[in-house]
């Protein structure tokens, strides 16, 4: 079992040469926990890197200067002197352990037989925390993209509304001048343009309100994801403290990525329509992303503004998944769990249609997940994600699918350029997670469903 201390955050096992050294490490760890500081915050305050600080906190007898600096950084002033004296006394005992006086007495120095078990548990936890940290990094990148989109959109829409105000004023003046003349085509044309410009201004203001709401949601999610990243990074630092055999050499990192009408009798109006259509699309995309991330971060959906785009009332029409018809390919034991996930999904019908298509292919089966500590004979877990496997293949799985988010991860290695070349413009080239599954796509509309099925076919044929 990975040792935990007062704050409940896990540490890696202690490898100490004698009981006094172990007690000293436990004491110093307790001070770190009580302070609430992360190892990243603490390292510059004790004048050394996280790795060396971790070695001392894992049982190696530290230098006196380290103990003094750590006590100063973690203990309140009125207790520092006493805590420093206690820690230095333990250091003195650890440096000069009492000799064994009783012949045949068991040797208690060293890490002990249980150390290997503790180390294996800590390293397993390291891998689990690494995966969660990777997903948090992906979430931060998605939130940043959504926030940047909303920030740009707000600026564009504010400028557009200003231009539309001027356009409406100009068209009103033009119409009023033409009214002095006999009824003409020019007057009718001016009135049509004015009506269109006024309707465009209303749409622009509606999209501006949506974009500003997305801004607020993205800022809130960004703060929460940042806190989660800080917590998971510190957890991984603690688990790796002093572990020279850690399977993880460094923290995960992510790089980044990017993203355009005809001549008519009213080109200005056409340009504005095109921008408004793009604004609506961006708002729709960001709404899906932010709702999904809110769900992933365990935030009740009531806390998220549920968007209802004015020009697209059919978007929510397929939200209910029939309780009567079984979900295609899903075993009976997983039907209820997957159905519960779909009730929170942004695109349940698209997800079911994807499953229906993929499970028609030869030897394709849907499987739940065998959890890490599951007992022999325990049922598979369907409450997270599902695996699509091609029975009889040496690889087996060709896709992981997430019902709650209507997203698909595929066993492909395509780059961004390769995805664009085959028309998979909605797919993402992943740089983290399972090394075999480097392409993912969210099901949001008919285009994304078509592209997801095409990519799944490629993954199936390659499996």
GROMACS .gro file of C-alpha atoms in nm, residues 2 13 36 38 56 78 90 104 124 138 158 162 170 200 208 213 218 250-251 263-264 303 313 340 384 425-426 459 463:
model
   29
    2UNK     CA    1   0.138   0.346  -0.092
   13UNK     CA    2   0.782   0.430   0.006
   36UNK     CA    3   0.003   2.248   0.200
   38UNK     CA    4   0.382   2.125  -0.340
   56UNK     CA    5   1.597   1.335   0.117
   78UNK     CA    6   0.640   3.011   1.688
   90UNK     CA    7   1.673   1.264   1.468
  104UNK     CA    8   2.107  -1.283   1.733
  124UNK     CA    9   0.158   0.135  -1.028
  138UNK     CA   10  -0.534   1.761  -2.291
  158UNK     CA   11  -1.817   4.379  -3.118
  162UNK     CA   12  -2.033   4.859  -3.469
  170UNK     CA   13  -2.657   5.447  -4.385
  200UNK     CA   14  -2.802   4.051  -3.895
  208UNK     CA   15  -2.216   3.799  -2.874
  213UNK     CA   16  -2.107   3.322  -2.171
  218UNK     CA   17  -1.394   2.870  -2.016
  250UNK     CA   18   0.964   1.292  -1.704
  251UNK     CA   19   0.627   1.463  -1.686
  263UNK     CA   20  -2.004   3.797  -5.577
  264UNK     CA   21  -2.363   3.908  -5.538
  303UNK     CA   22  -2.374   2.447  -1.339
  313UNK     CA   23  -3.367   2.399  -3.279
  340UNK     CA   24  -2.685   0.603  -1.839
  384UNK     CA   25  -1.613   0.453  -1.842
  425UNK     CA   26  -1.076   1.742  -4.089
  426UNK     CA   27  -1.271   1.686  -3.765
  459UNK     CA   28  -0.820   0.107  -3.807
  463UNK     CA   29  -0.589  -0.458  -3.701
   0.00000   0.00000   0.00000
